[in-house]
Amino acid sequence: MPVYVFACHECGSFELARPMAEASSRASCPTCQSEARRVFTPPRLTRLAAPMRRALDTEEASAHEPRVVTEKRGRPLRQRREPVPPWVMH
Ligand SMILES: [Zn+2]
């Protein structure tokens, strides 16, 4: 469902998800229950592509709750042999 922005003159703006058909009808403010008008902004679609949504959520979360790595994961890197410079003749 798209999310629309409404404004209450007492409490300011709030967002509301509702069907597109009801986009322009009045809504009541969730705080004071008075009538709020729709603010015309481009509708923000809640159905964002899943990988994008996850990326945004991760980005948002890491800003205020950074995840700390406490243990090593995965396989250790294989020891590489010293690279032979191209000018060395065999
Ligand atoms: Zn209000």
CSV table of N, CA and C in Angstrom, one decimal, residues 14-69:
chain,number,residue,atom,x,y,z
A,14,PHE,N,2.0,13.5,9.5
A,14,PHE,CA,2.2,12.1,9.9
A,14,PHE,C,2.0,11.3,8.6
A,15,GLU,N,2.4,10.1,8.6
A,15,GLU,CA,2.2,9.2,7.4
A,15,GLU,C,1.2,8.2,7.7
A,16,LEU,N,0.5,7.8,6.6
A,16,LEU,CA,-0.6,6.9,6.7
A,16,LEU,C,-0.6,6.0,5.4
A,17,ALA,N,-0.6,4.7,5.6
A,17,ALA,CA,-0.7,3.8,4.5
A,17,ALA,C,-2.2,3.5,4.2
A,18,ARG,N,-2.6,3.7,3.0
A,18,ARG,CA,-4.0,3.5,2.7
A,18,ARG,C,-4.1,3.2,1.2
A,19,PRO,N,-5.2,2.5,0.8
A,19,PRO,CA,-5.3,2.2,-0.6
A,19,PRO,C,-5.3,3.5,-1.5
A,20,MET,N,-4.9,3.4,-2.7
A,20,MET,CA,-4.8,4.5,-3.6
A,20,MET,C,-6.1,5.2,-3.8
A,21,ALA,N,-7.2,4.4,-3.8
A,21,ALA,CA,-8.5,5.0,-4.1
A,21,ALA,C,-8.9,6.0,-3.0
A,22,GLU,N,-8.4,5.8,-1.8
A,22,GLU,CA,-8.7,6.6,-0.7
A,22,GLU,C,-7.6,7.7,-0.4
A,23,ALA,N,-6.7,7.8,-1.3
A,23,ALA,CA,-5.6,8.7,-1.1
A,23,ALA,C,-5.9,10.1,-0.7
A,24,SER,N,-6.9,10.7,-1.4
A,24,SER,CA,-7.2,12.1,-1.1
A,24,SER,C,-8.3,12.4,-0.1
A,25,SER,N,-8.9,11.4,0.4
A,25,SER,CA,-9.9,11.6,1.4
A,25,SER,C,-9.3,12.0,2.7
A,26,ARG,N,-10.0,12.7,3.5
A,26,ARG,CA,-9.5,13.2,4.8
A,26,ARG,C,-9.1,12.1,5.8
A,27,ALA,N,-8.2,12.3,6.6
A,27,ALA,CA,-7.8,11.3,7.6
A,27,ALA,C,-7.9,12.0,9.0
A,28,SER,N,-8.0,11.2,10.0
A,28,SER,CA,-8.0,11.8,11.4
A,28,SER,C,-6.6,11.6,12.0
A,29,CYS,N,-6.2,12.7,12.7
A,29,CYS,CA,-4.9,12.7,13.2
A,29,CYS,C,-4.8,11.6,14.3
A,30,PRO,N,-3.7,10.8,14.3
A,30,PRO,CA,-3.6,9.7,15.2
A,30,PRO,C,-3.3,10.2,16.7
A,31,THR,N,-2.9,11.4,16.8
A,31,THR,CA,-2.6,12.0,18.1
A,31,THR,C,-3.9,12.7,18.7
A,32,CYS,N,-4.5,13.6,18.0
A,32,CYS,CA,-5.6,14.4,18.6
A,32,CYS,C,-6.9,14.1,17.9
A,33,GLN,N,-6.9,13.2,17.0
A,33,GLN,CA,-8.2,12.7,16.3
A,33,GLN,C,-8.8,13.8,15.5
A,34,SER,N,-8.2,15.0,15.3
A,34,SER,CA,-8.9,16.0,14.5
A,34,SER,C,-8.6,15.8,13.0
A,35,GLU,N,-9.3,16.4,12.2
A,35,GLU,CA,-9.2,16.2,10.8
A,35,GLU,C,-7.9,16.7,10.2
A,36,ALA,N,-7.3,15.8,9.4
A,36,ALA,CA,-6.0,16.2,8.8
A,36,ALA,C,-6.1,16.2,7.3
A,37,ARG,N,-5.4,17.1,6.6
A,37,ARG,CA,-5.5,17.1,5.2
A,37,ARG,C,-4.3,16.4,4.6
A,38,ARG,N,-4.4,15.9,3.4
A,38,ARG,CA,-3.3,15.3,2.8
A,38,ARG,C,-2.3,16.3,2.3
A,39,VAL,N,-1.1,16.0,2.4
A,39,VAL,CA,0.0,16.9,1.9
A,39,VAL,C,0.4,16.2,0.6
A,40,PHE,N,0.5,17.0,-0.4
A,40,PHE,CA,0.8,16.3,-1.7
A,40,PHE,C,2.3,16.1,-1.9
A,41,THR,N,2.7,14.9,-1.7
A,41,THR,CA,4.1,14.5,-1.9
A,41,THR,C,3.9,13.3,-2.8
A,42,PRO,N,5.0,13.0,-3.6
A,42,PRO,CA,4.9,11.8,-4.3
A,42,PRO,C,4.7,10.6,-3.4
A,43,PRO,N,3.8,9.7,-3.7
A,43,PRO,CA,3.6,8.6,-2.8
A,43,PRO,C,4.8,7.7,-2.7
A,44,ARG,N,5.1,7.4,-1.5
A,44,ARG,CA,6.3,6.5,-1.2
A,44,ARG,C,5.7,5.1,-1.2
A,45,LEU,N,6.2,4.3,-2.2
A,45,LEU,CA,5.6,2.9,-2.2
A,45,LEU,C,6.3,2.1,-1.2
A,46,THR,N,5.4,1.3,-0.5
A,46,THR,CA,6.0,0.5,0.6
A,46,THR,C,6.6,-0.8,0.0
A,47,ARG,N,6.1,-1.1,-1.2
A,47,ARG,CA,6.7,-2.3,-1.9
A,47,ARG,C,7.9,-2.0,-2.7
A,48,LEU,N,9.0,-1.8,-2.0
A,48,LEU,CA,10.3,-1.6,-2.6
A,48,LEU,C,10.8,-2.9,-2.9
A,49,ALA,N,11.7,-3.0,-3.9
A,49,ALA,CA,12.3,-4.3,-4.2
A,49,ALA,C,13.0,-4.8,-2.9
A,50,ALA,N,12.8,-6.1,-2.6
A,50,ALA,CA,13.3,-6.6,-1.4
A,50,ALA,C,14.8,-6.4,-1.1
A,51,PRO,N,15.7,-6.6,-2.1
A,51,PRO,CA,17.1,-6.3,-1.8
A,51,PRO,C,17.4,-4.9,-1.4
A,52,MET,N,16.7,-4.0,-2.1
A,52,MET,CA,16.8,-2.6,-1.8
A,52,MET,C,16.4,-2.2,-0.4
A,53,ARG,N,15.2,-2.8,-0.1
A,53,ARG,CA,14.6,-2.5,1.2
A,53,ARG,C,15.6,-3.0,2.3
A,54,ARG,N,16.1,-4.2,2.1
A,54,ARG,CA,17.1,-4.8,3.1
A,54,ARG,C,18.3,-3.9,3.2
A,55,ALA,N,18.8,-3.5,2.1
A,55,ALA,CA,20.0,-2.6,2.1
A,55,ALA,C,19.7,-1.3,2.9
A,56,LEU,N,18.6,-0.7,2.7
A,56,LEU,CA,18.2,0.5,3.3
A,56,LEU,C,18.0,0.3,4.8
A,57,ASP,N,17.4,-0.9,5.2
A,57,ASP,CA,17.2,-1.2,6.6
A,57,ASP,C,18.6,-1.4,7.3
A,58,THR,N,19.4,-2.1,6.6
A,58,THR,CA,20.7,-2.4,7.2
A,58,THR,C,21.5,-1.1,7.4
A,59,GLU,N,21.4,-0.2,6.4
A,59,GLU,CA,22.1,1.1,6.5
A,59,GLU,C,21.6,1.9,7.6
A,60,GLU,N,20.3,1.9,7.8
A,60,GLU,CA,19.6,2.7,8.8
A,60,GLU,C,20.0,2.1,10.2
A,61,ALA,N,20.0,0.8,10.3
A,61,ALA,CA,20.3,0.2,11.6
A,61,ALA,C,21.7,0.4,12.0
A,62,SER,N,22.6,0.3,11.0
A,62,SER,CA,24.0,0.4,11.4
A,62,SER,C,24.4,1.8,11.8
A,63,ALA,N,23.6,2.7,11.5
A,63,ALA,CA,23.9,4.1,11.9
A,63,ALA,C,23.8,4.3,13.4
A,64,HIS,N,22.8,3.6,14.0
A,64,HIS,CA,22.6,3.8,15.5
A,64,HIS,C,22.9,2.5,16.3
A,65,GLU,N,23.0,1.4,15.6
A,65,GLU,CA,23.4,0.2,16.4
A,65,GLU,C,24.4,-0.6,15.6
A,66,PRO,N,25.6,-0.1,15.5
A,66,PRO,CA,26.6,-0.8,14.7
A,66,PRO,C,26.9,-2.2,15.3
A,67,ARG,N,26.9,-3.2,14.4
A,67,ARG,CA,27.2,-4.5,14.8
A,67,ARG,C,28.7,-4.8,14.9
A,68,VAL,N,29.1,-5.3,16.1
A,68,VAL,CA,30.5,-5.5,16.3
A,68,VAL,C,30.8,-7.0,16.1
A,69,VAL,N,31.9,-7.2,15.3
A,69,VAL,CA,32.3,-8.5,15.0
A,69,VAL,C,33.0,-9.1,16.2
